[in-house]
PDB file of C-alpha atoms and ligand atoms in Angstrom:
ATOM      1  CA  MET O 146       6.170   7.090  16.627  1.00 96.00           C
ATOM      2  CA  ILE O 147       2.648   5.672  15.523  1.00 98.00           C
ATOM      3  CA  LEU O 148       1.469   8.064  12.910  1.00 98.00           C
ATOM      4  CA  PRO O 149      -2.580   8.315  12.307  1.00 97.00           C
ATOM      5  CA  ILE O 150      -3.745   6.545   9.125  1.00 98.00           C
ATOM      6  CA  TYR O 151      -5.748   8.626   6.410  1.00 98.00           C
ATOM      7  CA  VAL O 152      -8.980   6.884   5.651  1.00 97.00           C
ATOM      8  CA  TYR O 153     -10.850   6.667   2.232  1.00 96.00           C
ATOM      9  CA  GLY O 154     -12.314   9.958   1.214  1.00 95.00           C
ATOM     10  CA  MET O 155      -9.115  12.067   2.377  1.00 96.00           C
ATOM     11  CA  PRO O 156      -7.959  13.978  -0.760  1.00 96.00           C
ATOM     12  CA  ILE O 157      -4.236  12.982  -0.049  1.00 97.00           C
ATOM     13  CA  LEU O 158      -4.787   9.286  -0.985  1.00 98.00           C
ATOM     14  CA  ARG O 159      -5.895  10.656  -4.464  1.00 97.00           C
ATOM     15  CA  THR O 160      -2.588  12.837  -4.578  1.00 97.00           C
ATOM     16  CA  PRO O 161       0.182  11.401  -6.790  1.00 98.00           C
ATOM     17  CA  ALA O 162       3.225  11.244  -4.644  1.00 98.00           C
ATOM     18  CA  GLU O 163       6.686  13.084  -5.494  1.00 98.00           C
ATOM     19  CA  ASP O 164       9.943  11.549  -5.990  1.00 98.00           C
ATOM     20  CA  VAL O 165      12.266  11.855  -3.008  1.00 97.00           C
ATOM     21  CA  ALA O 166      15.468  14.113  -3.751  1.00 94.00           C
ATOM     22  CA  GLU O 167      17.983  13.322  -1.242  1.00 94.00           C
ATOM     23  CA  ASN O 168      18.405  11.400   2.175  1.00 96.00           C
ATOM     24  CA  SER O 169      17.790  13.193   5.218  1.00 97.00           C
ATOM     25  CA  GLU O 170      17.188  12.630   9.066  1.00 97.00           C
ATOM     26  CA  ASP O 171      13.585  13.549   8.520  1.00 97.00           C
ATOM     27  CA  LEU O 172      13.237  11.129   5.753  1.00 98.00           C
ATOM     28  CA  GLN O 173      14.696   8.233   7.828  1.00 98.00           C
ATOM     29  CA  THR O 174      12.463   9.155  10.751  1.00 98.00           C
ATOM     30  CA  LEU O 175       9.391   8.823   8.359  1.00 98.00           C
ATOM     31  CA  ILE O 176      10.489   5.286   7.296  1.00 98.00           C
ATOM     32  CA  ASP O 177      10.811   4.121  10.855  1.00 98.00           C
ATOM     33  CA  ASP O 178       7.699   5.757  11.797  1.00 98.00           C
ATOM     34  CA  MET O 179       5.614   4.022   8.858  1.00 98.00           C
ATOM     35  CA  ILE O 180       7.212   0.680   9.778  1.00 98.00           C
ATOM     36  CA  GLU O 181       6.027   1.261  13.247  1.00 98.00           C
ATOM     37  CA  THR O 182       2.516   2.211  12.201  1.00 98.00           C
ATOM     38  CA  MET O 183       2.216  -0.692   9.917  1.00 98.00           C
ATOM     39  CA  HIS O 184       3.275  -3.048  12.419  1.00 97.00           C
ATOM     40  CA  ASN O 185       0.899  -1.425  14.998  1.00 97.00           C
ATOM     41  CA  ALA O 186      -1.925  -1.815  12.552  1.00 97.00           C
ATOM     42  CA  ALA O 187      -0.837  -5.466  11.547  1.00 96.00           C
ATOM     43  CA  GLY O 188      -0.531  -4.353   8.012  1.00 97.00           C
ATOM     44  CA  ILE O 189       1.895  -5.953   5.491  1.00 97.00           C
ATOM     45  CA  GLY O 190       2.368  -2.745   3.494  1.00 98.00           C
ATOM     46  CA  LEU O 191       1.772   0.998   4.086  1.00 98.00           C
ATOM     47  CA  ALA O 192       2.632   4.015   1.405  1.00 98.00           C
ATOM     48  CA  ALA O 193       3.287   7.660   2.432  1.00 98.00           C
ATOM     49  CA  PRO O 194       0.098   9.379   1.387  1.00 98.00           C
ATOM     50  CA  GLN O 195      -1.644   6.897   4.078  1.00 98.00           C
ATOM     51  CA  VAL O 196       0.140   8.865   6.756  1.00 98.00           C
ATOM     52  CA  GLY O 197      -0.708  12.152   4.973  1.00 98.00           C
ATOM     53  CA  ARG O 198       2.773  12.628   3.136  1.00 98.00           C
ATOM     54  CA  THR O 199       3.749  13.254  -0.448  1.00 97.00           C
ATOM     55  CA  GLU O 200       6.929  11.468  -0.675  1.00 98.00           C
ATOM     56  CA  ARG O 201       7.072   8.724  -3.114  1.00 98.00           C
ATOM     57  CA  LEU O 202       7.771   5.977  -0.664  1.00 98.00           C
ATOM     58  CA  PHE O 203       6.370   2.723   0.775  1.00 98.00           C
ATOM     59  CA  VAL O 204       7.319   0.050   3.105  1.00 98.00           C
ATOM     60  CA  VAL O 205       6.351  -3.662   3.366  1.00 98.00           C
ATOM     61  CA  ASP O 206       6.785  -6.412   5.813  1.00 97.00           C
ATOM     62  CA  LEU O 207       5.919 -10.006   4.559  1.00 95.00           C
ATOM     63  CA  SER O 208       7.560 -11.715   7.245  1.00 93.00           C
ATOM     64  CA  PRO O 209       4.139 -12.887   8.893  1.00 90.00           C
ATOM     65  CA  LEU O 210       3.804 -14.680   5.729  1.00 88.00           C
ATOM     66  CA  ALA O 211       7.140 -16.086   5.539  1.00 87.00           C
ATOM     67  CA  GLU O 212       5.912 -19.740   6.273  1.00 88.00           C
ATOM     68  CA  GLU O 213       3.327 -19.764   3.722  1.00 85.00           C
ATOM     69  CA  LEU O 214       5.702 -18.215   1.107  1.00 84.00           C
ATOM     70  CA  ALA O 215       8.636 -20.796   1.834  1.00 87.00           C
ATOM     71  CA  GLU O 216       5.942 -23.467   1.201  1.00 86.00           C
ATOM     72  CA  GLU O 217       5.238 -21.851  -2.201  1.00 80.00           C
ATOM     73  CA  GLY O 218       9.117 -22.061  -2.690  1.00 83.00           C
ATOM     74  CA  GLN O 219       9.543 -18.257  -2.471  1.00 81.00           C
ATOM     75  CA  THR O 220      12.266 -16.926  -0.233  1.00 83.00           C
ATOM     76  CA  LEU O 221      11.898 -13.350   1.137  1.00 86.00           C
ATOM     77  CA  PRO O 222      14.645 -10.583   1.079  1.00 88.00           C
ATOM     78  CA  PRO O 223      15.231  -9.429   4.734  1.00 91.00           C
ATOM     79  CA  GLN O 224      12.106  -7.571   6.064  1.00 95.00           C
ATOM     80  CA  PRO O 225      10.808  -4.847   6.468  1.00 97.00           C
ATOM     81  CA  MET O 226      11.911  -3.162   3.166  1.00 97.00           C
ATOM     82  CA  ALA O 227      11.460   0.543   1.994  1.00 98.00           C
ATOM     83  CA  PHE O 228      10.917   1.366  -1.519  1.00 98.00           C
ATOM     84  CA  LEU O 229      11.950   4.764  -2.562  1.00 98.00           C
ATOM     85  CA  ASN O 230      11.025   6.387  -5.802  1.00 98.00           C
ATOM     86  CA  PRO O 231       9.741   3.074  -7.157  1.00 98.00           C
ATOM     87  CA  GLU O 232       9.329   2.397 -10.982  1.00 98.00           C
ATOM     88  CA  ILE O 233       7.646  -0.839 -12.191  1.00 98.00           C
ATOM     89  CA  LEU O 234       9.638  -1.618 -15.342  1.00 98.00           C
ATOM     90  CA  ASP O 235       7.722  -4.634 -16.436  1.00 97.00           C
ATOM     91  CA  GLU O 236       4.730  -6.845 -15.642  1.00 97.00           C
ATOM     92  CA  SER O 237       3.556 -10.257 -16.804  1.00 97.00           C
ATOM     93  CA  GLU O 238       0.615 -10.704 -19.059  1.00 96.00           C
ATOM     94  CA  THR O 239      -0.517 -13.367 -16.807  1.00 97.00           C
ATOM     95  CA  GLU O 240      -2.905 -12.123 -13.972  1.00 96.00           C
ATOM     96  CA  SER O 241      -4.265 -13.734 -10.738  1.00 96.00           C
ATOM     97  CA  ALA O 242      -7.105 -12.750  -8.512  1.00 96.00           C
ATOM     98  CA  PHE O 243      -6.706 -12.760  -4.715  1.00 96.00           C
ATOM     99  CA  GLU O 244      -8.739 -10.847  -1.893  1.00 96.00           C
ATOM    100  CA  GLU O 245      -7.100  -7.597  -0.707  1.00 97.00           C
ATOM    101  CA  GLY O 246      -7.638  -5.219   1.913  1.00 97.00           C
ATOM    102  CA  CYS O 247      -6.310  -1.717   2.843  1.00 98.00           C
ATOM    103  CA  LEU O 248      -5.375   0.159   6.122  1.00 98.00           C
ATOM    104  CA  SER O 249      -7.128   2.965   4.560  1.00 98.00           C
ATOM    105  CA  ILE O 250     -10.237   1.076   3.964  1.00 97.00           C
ATOM    106  CA  PRO O 251     -10.869  -0.661   7.105  1.00 95.00           C
ATOM    107  CA  ASP O 252     -13.131  -3.798   7.114  1.00 91.00           C
ATOM    108  CA  ILE O 253     -13.697  -4.091   3.269  1.00 95.00           C
ATOM    109  CA  ARG O 254     -11.928  -6.846   1.317  1.00 96.00           C
ATOM    110  CA  GLU O 255     -12.437  -7.872  -2.464  1.00 96.00           C
ATOM    111  CA  ASP O 256     -10.961  -9.749  -5.007  1.00 96.00           C
ATOM    112  CA  VAL O 257      -8.376  -7.725  -7.233  1.00 97.00           C
ATOM    113  CA  TRP O 258      -6.739  -9.017 -10.450  1.00 97.00           C
ATOM    114  CA  ARG O 259      -3.107  -8.218 -10.828  1.00 97.00           C
ATOM    115  CA  PRO O 260       0.022  -9.474 -13.121  1.00 98.00           C
ATOM    116  CA  GLU O 261       1.383 -12.235 -11.159  1.00 96.00           C
ATOM    117  CA  ARG O 262       5.104 -10.952 -11.649  1.00 96.00           C
ATOM    118  CA  ILE O 263       6.550  -7.617 -11.841  1.00 97.00           C
ATOM    119  CA  ARG O 264      10.054  -6.129 -12.439  1.00 98.00           C
ATOM    120  CA  ILE O 265      10.630  -3.050 -10.169  1.00 98.00           C
ATOM    121  CA  ARG O 266      13.449  -0.469  -9.751  1.00 98.00           C
ATOM    122  CA  PHE O 267      13.659   1.509  -6.483  1.00 98.00           C
ATOM    123  CA  LEU O 268      16.139   2.893  -4.057  1.00 98.00           C
ATOM    124  CA  ASP O 269      16.317   1.221  -0.657  1.00 97.00           C
ATOM    125  CA  ARG O 270      16.525   3.339   2.544  1.00 96.00           C
ATOM    126  CA  ASP O 271      20.178   3.707   2.093  1.00 96.00           C
ATOM    127  CA  PHE O 272      19.587   5.315  -1.278  1.00 97.00           C
ATOM    128  CA  ARG O 273      21.335   2.236  -3.110  1.00 97.00           C
ATOM    129  CA  PRO O 274      19.578   1.342  -6.426  1.00 97.00           C
ATOM    130  CA  GLN O 275      17.849  -1.889  -6.419  1.00 97.00           C
ATOM    131  CA  GLU O 276      16.161  -3.902  -9.117  1.00 97.00           C
ATOM    132  CA  LEU O 277      14.185  -7.060  -8.147  1.00 95.00           C
ATOM    133  CA  ASN O 278      11.862  -9.750  -9.950  1.00 95.00           C
ATOM    134  CA  LEU O 279       9.051 -10.069  -7.879  1.00 94.00           C
ATOM    135  CA  SER O 280       6.192 -12.822  -7.942  1.00 92.00           C
ATOM    136  CA  GLY O 281       3.342 -14.302  -5.931  1.00 90.00           C
ATOM    137  CA  MET O 282       2.210 -12.481  -2.731  1.00 91.00           C
ATOM    138  CA  ILE O 283       5.037 -10.077  -2.753  1.00 93.00           C
ATOM    139  CA  ALA O 284       4.287  -8.802  -6.170  1.00 95.00           C
ATOM    140  CA  ARG O 285       0.798  -8.265  -5.234  1.00 96.00           C
ATOM    141  CA  VAL O 286       1.542  -6.350  -2.254  1.00 97.00           C
ATOM    142  CA  VAL O 287       4.183  -4.097  -3.982  1.00 98.00           C
ATOM    143  CA  GLN O 288       1.679  -3.546  -6.643  1.00 98.00           C
ATOM    144  CA  HIS O 289      -1.143  -2.489  -4.127  1.00 98.00           C
ATOM    145  CA  GLU O 290       1.526   0.088  -2.450  1.00 98.00           C
ATOM    146  CA  TYR O 291       2.640   1.246  -5.724  1.00 98.00           C
ATOM    147  CA  ASP O 292      -0.939   2.274  -6.620  1.00 98.00           C
ATOM    148  CA  HIS O 293      -0.972   4.302  -3.532  1.00 98.00           C
ATOM    149  CA  LEU O 294       1.697   6.385  -4.868  1.00 98.00           C
ATOM    150  CA  GLU O 295      -0.359   7.036  -7.949  1.00 98.00           C
ATOM    151  CA  GLY O 296      -3.263   7.998  -6.003  1.00 98.00           C
ATOM    152  CA  ILE O 297      -5.092   4.418  -6.994  1.00 98.00           C
ATOM    153  CA  LEU O 298      -6.869   2.420  -4.329  1.00 98.00           C
ATOM    154  CA  PHE O 299      -7.735  -1.275  -4.701  1.00 98.00           C
ATOM    155  CA  VAL O 300     -11.441  -0.483  -4.911  1.00 97.00           C
ATOM    156  CA  ASP O 301     -10.609   1.114  -8.117  1.00 96.00           C
ATOM    157  CA  HIS O 302      -9.715  -2.379  -9.595  1.00 96.00           C
ATOM    158  CA  ILE O 303     -12.823  -4.055  -8.641  1.00 94.00           C
ATOM    159  CA  THR O 304     -15.878  -4.725 -10.975  1.00 92.00           C
ATOM    160  CA  PRO O 305     -18.535  -2.073 -11.366  1.00 92.00           C
ATOM    161  CA  PHE O 306     -21.162  -4.610  -9.926  1.00 93.00           C
ATOM    162  CA  ARG O 307     -18.942  -4.942  -6.666  1.00 93.00           C
ATOM    163  CA  ARG O 308     -18.449  -1.213  -6.356  1.00 92.00           C
ATOM    164  CA  ARG O 309     -22.066  -0.583  -6.671  1.00 94.00           C
ATOM    165  CA  LEU O 310     -22.661  -2.927  -3.616  1.00 94.00           C
ATOM    166  CA  LEU O 311     -19.783  -1.027  -1.674  1.00 95.00           C
ATOM    167  CA  ARG O 312     -21.118   2.485  -2.586  1.00 94.00           C
ATOM    168  CA  ARG O 313     -22.888   3.255   0.426  1.00 95.00           C
ATOM    169  CA  ARG O 314     -20.202   1.830   2.966  1.00 94.00           C
ATOM    170  CA  LEU O 315     -17.478   4.033   1.079  1.00 95.00           C
ATOM    171  CA  ARG O 316     -19.662   7.019   1.133  1.00 94.00           C
ATOM    172  CA  GLU O 317     -20.199   6.676   4.900  1.00 94.00           C
ATOM    173  CA  MET O 318     -16.512   5.963   5.367  1.00 94.00           C
ATOM    174  CA  ALA O 319     -15.593   9.173   3.387  1.00 93.00           C
ATOM    175  CA  ARG O 320     -18.033  10.944   5.917  1.00 92.00           C
ATOM    176  CA  GLY O 321     -15.777   9.895   8.889  1.00 91.00           C
ATOM    177  CA  LEU O 322     -17.919   6.735   9.843  1.00 91.00           C
ATOM    178  CA  VAL O 323     -14.878   4.237  10.442  1.00 91.00           C
ATOM    179  CA  ASP O 324     -14.255   1.756  13.161  1.00 88.00           C
ATOM    180  CA  ALA O 325     -10.602   0.923  13.133  1.00 92.00           C
ATOM    181  CA  GLU O 326      -8.472  -0.599  15.885  1.00 94.00           C
ATOM    182  CA  TYR O 327      -5.492   2.006  15.085  1.00 96.00           C
ATOM    183  CA  PRO O 328      -5.309   5.783  14.906  1.00 96.00           C
ATOM    184  CA  VAL O 329      -7.114   7.410  11.919  1.00 96.00           C
ATOM    185  CA  VAL O 330      -7.704  10.747  10.475  1.00 95.00           C
ATOM    186  CA  THR O 331     -11.033  11.106   8.630  1.00 91.00           C
ATOM    187  CA  ALA O 332     -12.997  13.869   7.112  1.00 84.00           C
ATOM    188  CA  GLU O 333     -14.766  14.047  10.658  1.00 79.00           C
ATOM    189  CA  SER O 334     -11.689  14.251  12.583  1.00 79.00           C
ATOM    190  CA  GLU O 335     -10.390  17.032  10.318  1.00 66.00           C
ATOM    191  CA  THR O 336     -13.334  19.187  10.900  1.00 60.00           C
ATOM    192  CA  ALA O 337     -13.753  18.643  14.621  1.00 51.00           C
TER     193      ALA O 337
HETATM  194 NI1   NI S 390      -3.580   0.139   0.871  1.00 87.34          NI
END
C-alpha cells in the first residue's frame, strides 16, 4: 500500500524515533509499504517518520544507481534493504559534499557535507544483526535516512547563508504549499 509522505513542517519529522522491540506482521507490512511508497515516489531512501511512524526504521534501494556505483568499483548488497534500530558506530574524518534532496522536502536540493565512510550496526528485516562498512553514495543515503530517525533533516546541515535563501520556501512548505507527484500530508491537509 502506498502511504502518504509527511512534508516539511509536520512535527513527526522532528520527533526522534523509538527502537523496535519485536518482529510482527504489522512491522513486516510497514516495511513492505515503505518500500512501495519509496518506489512510487522514485526515491532511493525512506524513513519511518516520513510516513508518520515512530519506529526506528528506514529502507533504501540504490539499485537505480547500480551501474554508476559499479563504475566506482562499488558492489551493492541485494536491494532494497531495511535497517532496523540502526546505530552508527564509526565515521571517517574525511567528508565530501554532494547535492541531496528529500521526499519530505520536494523540489529543494542542496549540497550537504558528510563523512565519506561509516560503520553501521542494525537488524535486517528478519531481525538478524548486521554490521557493515559503507562508503560513497550508499554511505551518504544511509546517513541521510539515519538523520531522519533523530529528527534531523538535510536542510539542517546547509550553510546559514543557503538556509536564509530557502527560508521563505520552507515556510510556505510548512504552511502546506507543496507540489509533489506523490501523496503527501501537509499542515493544510491535516486541518482540512
Ligand atoms: Ni529525506
